[in-house]
Coordinates of C-alpha atoms and ligand atoms in Angstrom, one line a residue:
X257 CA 35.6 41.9 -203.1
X258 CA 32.5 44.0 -201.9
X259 CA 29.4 43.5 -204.4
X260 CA 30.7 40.4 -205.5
X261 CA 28.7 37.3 -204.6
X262 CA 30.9 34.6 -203.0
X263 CA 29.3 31.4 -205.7
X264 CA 31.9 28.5 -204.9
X265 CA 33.1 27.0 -202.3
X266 CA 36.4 28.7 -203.0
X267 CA 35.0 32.2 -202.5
X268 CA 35.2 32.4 -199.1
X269 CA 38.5 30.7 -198.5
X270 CA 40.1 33.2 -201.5
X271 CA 38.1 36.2 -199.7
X272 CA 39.9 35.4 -196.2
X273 CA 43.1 34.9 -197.5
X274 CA 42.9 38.7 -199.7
X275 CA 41.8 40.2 -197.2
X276 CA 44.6 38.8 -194.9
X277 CA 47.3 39.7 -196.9
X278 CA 45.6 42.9 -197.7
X279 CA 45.8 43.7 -194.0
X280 CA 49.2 42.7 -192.8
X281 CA 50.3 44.4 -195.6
X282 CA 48.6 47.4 -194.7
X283 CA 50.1 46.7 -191.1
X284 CA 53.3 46.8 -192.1
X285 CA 52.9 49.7 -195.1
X286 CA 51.3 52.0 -191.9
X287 CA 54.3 51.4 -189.8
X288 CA 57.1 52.2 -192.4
X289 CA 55.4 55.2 -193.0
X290 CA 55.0 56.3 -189.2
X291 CA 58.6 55.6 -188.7
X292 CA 59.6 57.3 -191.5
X293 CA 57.2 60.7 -190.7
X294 CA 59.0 60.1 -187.1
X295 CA 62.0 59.9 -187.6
X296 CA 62.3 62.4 -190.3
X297 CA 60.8 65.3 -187.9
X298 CA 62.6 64.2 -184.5
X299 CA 66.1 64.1 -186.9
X300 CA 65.3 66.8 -189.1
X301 CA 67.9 69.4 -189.7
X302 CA 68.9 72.2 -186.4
X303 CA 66.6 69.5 -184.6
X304 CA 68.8 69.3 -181.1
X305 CA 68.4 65.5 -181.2
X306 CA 70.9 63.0 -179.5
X307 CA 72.6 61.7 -182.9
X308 CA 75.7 59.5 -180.8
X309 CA 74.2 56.6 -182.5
X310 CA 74.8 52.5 -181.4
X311 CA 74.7 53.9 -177.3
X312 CA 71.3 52.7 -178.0
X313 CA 71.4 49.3 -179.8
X314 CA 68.5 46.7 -178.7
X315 CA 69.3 43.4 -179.9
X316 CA 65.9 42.1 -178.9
X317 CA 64.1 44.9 -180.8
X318 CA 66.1 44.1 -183.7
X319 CA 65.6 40.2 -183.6
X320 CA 61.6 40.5 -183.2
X321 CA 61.2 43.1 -185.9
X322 CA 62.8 40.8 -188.0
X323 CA 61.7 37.9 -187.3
X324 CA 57.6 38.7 -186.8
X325 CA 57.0 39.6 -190.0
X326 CA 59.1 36.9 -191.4
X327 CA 56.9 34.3 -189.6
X328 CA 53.4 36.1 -190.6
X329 CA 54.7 36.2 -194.1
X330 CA 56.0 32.9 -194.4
X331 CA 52.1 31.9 -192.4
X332 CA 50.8 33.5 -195.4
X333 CA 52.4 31.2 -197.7
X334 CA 51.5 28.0 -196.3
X335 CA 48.0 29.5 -196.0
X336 CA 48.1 29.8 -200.1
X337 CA 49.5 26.4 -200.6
X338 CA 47.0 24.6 -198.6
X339 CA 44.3 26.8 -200.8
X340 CA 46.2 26.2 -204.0
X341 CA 46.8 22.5 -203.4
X342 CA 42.9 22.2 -203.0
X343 CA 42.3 23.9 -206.1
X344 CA 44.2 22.3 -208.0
X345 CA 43.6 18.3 -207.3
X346 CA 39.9 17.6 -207.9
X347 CA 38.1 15.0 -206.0
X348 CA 37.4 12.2 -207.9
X349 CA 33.3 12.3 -207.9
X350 CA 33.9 16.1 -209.9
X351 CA 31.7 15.9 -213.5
X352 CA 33.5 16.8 -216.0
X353 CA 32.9 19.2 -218.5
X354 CA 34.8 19.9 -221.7
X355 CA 35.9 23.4 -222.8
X356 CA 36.7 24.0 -226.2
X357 CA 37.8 28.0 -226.8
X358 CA 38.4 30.0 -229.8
X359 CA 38.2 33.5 -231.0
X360 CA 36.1 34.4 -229.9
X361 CA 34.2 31.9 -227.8
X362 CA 33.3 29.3 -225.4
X363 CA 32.0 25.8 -226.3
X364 CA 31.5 23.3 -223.8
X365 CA 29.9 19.9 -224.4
X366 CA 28.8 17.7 -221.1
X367 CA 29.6 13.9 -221.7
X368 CA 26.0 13.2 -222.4
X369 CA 26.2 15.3 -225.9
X370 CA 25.2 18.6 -224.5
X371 CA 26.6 21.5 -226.2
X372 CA 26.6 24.8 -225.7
X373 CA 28.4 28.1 -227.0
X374 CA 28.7 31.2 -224.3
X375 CA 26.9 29.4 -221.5
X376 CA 27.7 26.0 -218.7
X377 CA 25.1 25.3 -217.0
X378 CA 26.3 23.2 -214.1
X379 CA 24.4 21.6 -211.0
X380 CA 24.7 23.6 -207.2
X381 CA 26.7 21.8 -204.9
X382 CA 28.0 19.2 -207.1
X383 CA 32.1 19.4 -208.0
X384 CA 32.4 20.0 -211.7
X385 CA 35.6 19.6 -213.8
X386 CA 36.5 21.1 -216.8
X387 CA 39.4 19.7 -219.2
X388 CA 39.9 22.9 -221.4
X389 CA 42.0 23.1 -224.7
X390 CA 41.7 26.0 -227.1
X391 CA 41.6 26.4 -230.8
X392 CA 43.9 28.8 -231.6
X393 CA 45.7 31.1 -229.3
X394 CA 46.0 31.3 -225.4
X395 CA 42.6 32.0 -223.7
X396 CA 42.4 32.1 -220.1
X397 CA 38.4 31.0 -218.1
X398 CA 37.5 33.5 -215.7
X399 CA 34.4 33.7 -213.6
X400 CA 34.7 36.2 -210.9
X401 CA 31.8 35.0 -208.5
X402 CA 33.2 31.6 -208.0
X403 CA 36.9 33.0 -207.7
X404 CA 38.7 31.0 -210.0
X405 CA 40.9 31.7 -213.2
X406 CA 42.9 29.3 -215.7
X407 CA 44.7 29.7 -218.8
X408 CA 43.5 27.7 -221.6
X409 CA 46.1 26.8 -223.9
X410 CA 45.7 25.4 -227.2
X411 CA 47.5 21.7 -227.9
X412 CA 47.1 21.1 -224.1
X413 CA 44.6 20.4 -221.6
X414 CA 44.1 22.6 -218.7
X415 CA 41.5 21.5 -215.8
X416 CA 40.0 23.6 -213.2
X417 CA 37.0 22.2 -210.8
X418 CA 34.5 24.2 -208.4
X419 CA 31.2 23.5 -206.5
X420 CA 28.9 26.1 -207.1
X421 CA 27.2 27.0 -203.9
X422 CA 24.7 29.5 -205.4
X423 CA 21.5 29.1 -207.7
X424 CA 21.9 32.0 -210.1
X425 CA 24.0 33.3 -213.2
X426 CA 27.2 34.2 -212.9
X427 CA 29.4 36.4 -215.2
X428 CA 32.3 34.1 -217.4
X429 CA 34.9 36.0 -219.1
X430 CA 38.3 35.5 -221.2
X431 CA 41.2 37.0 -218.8
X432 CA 43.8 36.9 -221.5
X433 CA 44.0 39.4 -224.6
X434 CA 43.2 37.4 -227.5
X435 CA 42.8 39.5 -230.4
X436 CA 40.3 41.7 -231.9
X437 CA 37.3 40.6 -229.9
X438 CA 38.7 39.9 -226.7
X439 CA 36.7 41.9 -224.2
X440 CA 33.5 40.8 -225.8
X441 CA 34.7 37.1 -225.1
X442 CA 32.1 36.0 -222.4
X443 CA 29.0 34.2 -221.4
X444 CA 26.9 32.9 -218.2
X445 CA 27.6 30.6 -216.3
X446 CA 24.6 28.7 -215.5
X447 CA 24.1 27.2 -211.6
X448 CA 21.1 24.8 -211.4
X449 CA 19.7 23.0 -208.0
X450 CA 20.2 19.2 -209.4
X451 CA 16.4 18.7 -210.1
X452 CA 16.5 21.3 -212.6
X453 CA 20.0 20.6 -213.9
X454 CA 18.8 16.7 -214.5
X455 CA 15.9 18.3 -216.4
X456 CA 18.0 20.5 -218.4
X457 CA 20.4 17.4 -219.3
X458 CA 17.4 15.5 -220.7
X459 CA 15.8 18.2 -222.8
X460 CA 19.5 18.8 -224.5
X461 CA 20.8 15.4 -224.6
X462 CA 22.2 15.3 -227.6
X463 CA 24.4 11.8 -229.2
X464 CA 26.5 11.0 -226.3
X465 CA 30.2 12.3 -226.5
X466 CA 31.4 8.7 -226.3
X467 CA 28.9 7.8 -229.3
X468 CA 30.5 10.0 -231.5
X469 CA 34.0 9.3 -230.5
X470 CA 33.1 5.9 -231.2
X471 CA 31.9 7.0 -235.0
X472 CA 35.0 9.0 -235.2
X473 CA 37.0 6.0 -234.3
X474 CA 36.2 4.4 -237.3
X475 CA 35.8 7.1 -239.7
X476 CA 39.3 8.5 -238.7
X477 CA 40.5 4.6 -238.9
X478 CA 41.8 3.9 -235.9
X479 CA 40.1 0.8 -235.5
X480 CA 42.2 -0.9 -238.5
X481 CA 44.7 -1.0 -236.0
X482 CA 42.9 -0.4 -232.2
X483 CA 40.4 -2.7 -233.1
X484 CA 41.0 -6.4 -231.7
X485 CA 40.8 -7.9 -234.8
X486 CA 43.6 -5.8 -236.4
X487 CA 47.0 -7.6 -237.4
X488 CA 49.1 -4.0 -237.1
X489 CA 50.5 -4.3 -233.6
X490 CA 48.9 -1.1 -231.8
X491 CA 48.3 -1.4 -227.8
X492 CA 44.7 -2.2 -226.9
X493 CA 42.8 0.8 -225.4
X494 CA 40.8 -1.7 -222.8
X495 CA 40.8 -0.2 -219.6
X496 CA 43.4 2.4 -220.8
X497 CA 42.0 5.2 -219.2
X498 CA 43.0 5.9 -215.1
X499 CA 45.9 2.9 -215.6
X500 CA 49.8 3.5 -215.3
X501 CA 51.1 3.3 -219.0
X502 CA 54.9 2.2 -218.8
X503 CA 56.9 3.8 -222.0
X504 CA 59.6 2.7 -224.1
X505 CA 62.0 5.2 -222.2
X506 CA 61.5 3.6 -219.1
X507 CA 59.1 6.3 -217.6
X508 CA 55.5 5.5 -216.3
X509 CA 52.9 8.0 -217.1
X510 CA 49.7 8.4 -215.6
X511 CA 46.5 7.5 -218.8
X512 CA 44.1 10.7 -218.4
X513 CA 42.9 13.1 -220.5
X514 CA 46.1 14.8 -221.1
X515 CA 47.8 11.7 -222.4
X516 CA 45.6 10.5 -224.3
X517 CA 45.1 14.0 -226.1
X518 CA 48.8 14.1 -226.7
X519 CA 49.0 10.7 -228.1
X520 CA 46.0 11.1 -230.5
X521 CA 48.1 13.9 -231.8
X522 CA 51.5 14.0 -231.0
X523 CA 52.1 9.6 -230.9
X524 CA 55.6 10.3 -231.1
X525 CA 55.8 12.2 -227.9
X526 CA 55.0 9.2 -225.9
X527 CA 55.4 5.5 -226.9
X528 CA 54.4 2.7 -225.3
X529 CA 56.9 0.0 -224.2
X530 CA 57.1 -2.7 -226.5
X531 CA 55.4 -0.8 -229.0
X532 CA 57.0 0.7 -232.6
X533 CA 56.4 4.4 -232.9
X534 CA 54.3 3.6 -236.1
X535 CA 51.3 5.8 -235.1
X536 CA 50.4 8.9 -237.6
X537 CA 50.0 12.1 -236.4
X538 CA 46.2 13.8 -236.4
X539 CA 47.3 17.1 -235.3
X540 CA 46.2 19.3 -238.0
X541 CA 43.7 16.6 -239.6
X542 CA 41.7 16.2 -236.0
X543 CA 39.7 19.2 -234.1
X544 CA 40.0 19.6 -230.6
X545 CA 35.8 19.1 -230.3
X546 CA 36.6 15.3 -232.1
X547 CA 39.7 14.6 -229.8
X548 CA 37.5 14.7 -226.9
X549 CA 34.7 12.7 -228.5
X550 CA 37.3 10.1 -229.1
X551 CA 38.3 10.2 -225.2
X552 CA 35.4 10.0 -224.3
X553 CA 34.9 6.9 -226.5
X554 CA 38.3 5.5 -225.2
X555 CA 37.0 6.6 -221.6
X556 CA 33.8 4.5 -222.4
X557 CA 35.7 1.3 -223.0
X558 CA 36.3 0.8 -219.5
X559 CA 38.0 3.3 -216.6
X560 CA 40.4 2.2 -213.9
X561 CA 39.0 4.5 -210.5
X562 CA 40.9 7.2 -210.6
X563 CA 43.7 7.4 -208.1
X564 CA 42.7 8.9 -204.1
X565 CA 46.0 11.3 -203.8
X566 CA 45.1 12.6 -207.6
X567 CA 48.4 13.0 -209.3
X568 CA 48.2 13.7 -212.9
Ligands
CUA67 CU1 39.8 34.7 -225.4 CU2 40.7 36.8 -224.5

């Protein structure tokens, strides 16, 4: 990727591998086509060439030719697995972020009530997380610098992490055709050194995430039956988040963002043991922007560490 500056820590490890696969498979694309030039002038036709055939079979030729590649290849692909298994599982100290998208834009709101439309701003050589849902259709985050790409899908959450490793601004863009306006989907992404990033959270701290989530909590009414004084038999939300949830189907499920999105708006999806499926639906009556207000208000009320092998 020439002219492209490497900005994550992922850029050089995504660089080496392209360009490894790049070159074996030029390797191997050079040598089909020498043996084929070869071959077809030594046999071409009134050529006085020894055509008896098998006289001249090499087992060991055949075996390494075969094998070689198959080992490089397959080197390749535990090569991408390590990568990929490290871009997927955050560590657990990553900030996170939440992405809203819609056509045609990006909003993203830091826990502290930071919003912004078009822009993160994130701090150099921290980990960041993003938990991304969309709006409407299937948008996909994309910034080139820091080599990392992830579809954005709406009535689910998506996460992606990085650690920027250069001060700058760095070109976002929507990598999945999403109507009319599409191409013009965009914005900057933002990489502060950690002085200035702490300076920029303070001038745009807005009502904390979890503060409005807590609002929304009783405005929506979920307190008549969350709350601790409610008769209606709802599971408390103490401590929920990070904690094994065990369901009435005899499964166990891990309490992050994901679930709890899914059971704000699809509570039939996943009950809890013991528990009637009595829960309304919000989908439809709820925004994505309020869901994550209102996990980050049941976030607030206390967080299990999340777990060290970071299966979600
Ligand atoms: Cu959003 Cu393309």
């Amino acid at each position: 990727m020439i002219g492209l500056p490497q900005a994550s820590s992922f850029a050089p490890r995504v660089d080496a591998l392209f360009d490894a696969m790049l070159l074996l498979s030029v390797i191997v694309i050079g040598g089909v086509f020498v043996a084929m030039v070869w071959f077809g002038v030594r046999y071409r036709h009134g050529s006085n060439a020894d055509r008896s055939g098998d006289a001249h079979r090499n087992l060991g030729v055949e075996i390494s030719w075969t094998l070689i590649p198959l080992l490089l290849f397959m080197a390749l692909f535990a090569w991408s697995i390590w990568l990929w298994r490290d871009l997927r599982i955050a560590p657990d100290d990553a900030a996170p972020i939440y992405v809203v998208a819609k056509q045609w834009m990006w909003k993203a709101q830091h826990p502290g009530g930071q919003r912004e439309i078009n822009a993160l701003h994130v701090p150099l050589g921290q980990p960041v997380r993003l938990v991304m849902t969309s709006q409407d259709v299937i948008h996909s985050f994309y910034v080139p610098a820091f080599r990392i790409k992830q579809d954005v899908l709406p009535g689910r959450y998506t996460q992606m992490w990085f650690t920027a490793t250069q001060p700058g601004t760095f070109e976002l863009f929507c990598a999945e055709y999403c109507g009319t306006d599409h191409s013009r989907m965009g914005g900057k992404v933002v990489v502060m050194r950690p002085a200035a990033y702490a300076r920029w959270l303070d001038e745009h701290a807005g009502v904390g995430l979890a503060a409005r989530g807590a609002e929304l909590f009783r405005r929506f009414g979920c307190s008549g039956c969350h709350g601790t004084q409610s008769s209606v038999h709802a599971p408390s939300l103490e401590n929920l988040y990070g904690s094994t949830v065990a369901l009435s189907g005899g499964e166990r499920v891990f309490a992050d963002e994901r679930y709890l999105h899914d059971s704000i708006l699809l509570p039939r999806k996943q009950v809890v043991a013991g528990y009637a499926p009595i829960m309304p639906s919000f989908a439809g009556r709820i925004g994505e922007e309020d869901v994550l207000a209102l996990i980050a208000y049941i976030k607030s009320r206390g967080a299990q560490p999340e777990p060290i092998d970071g299966t979600r």
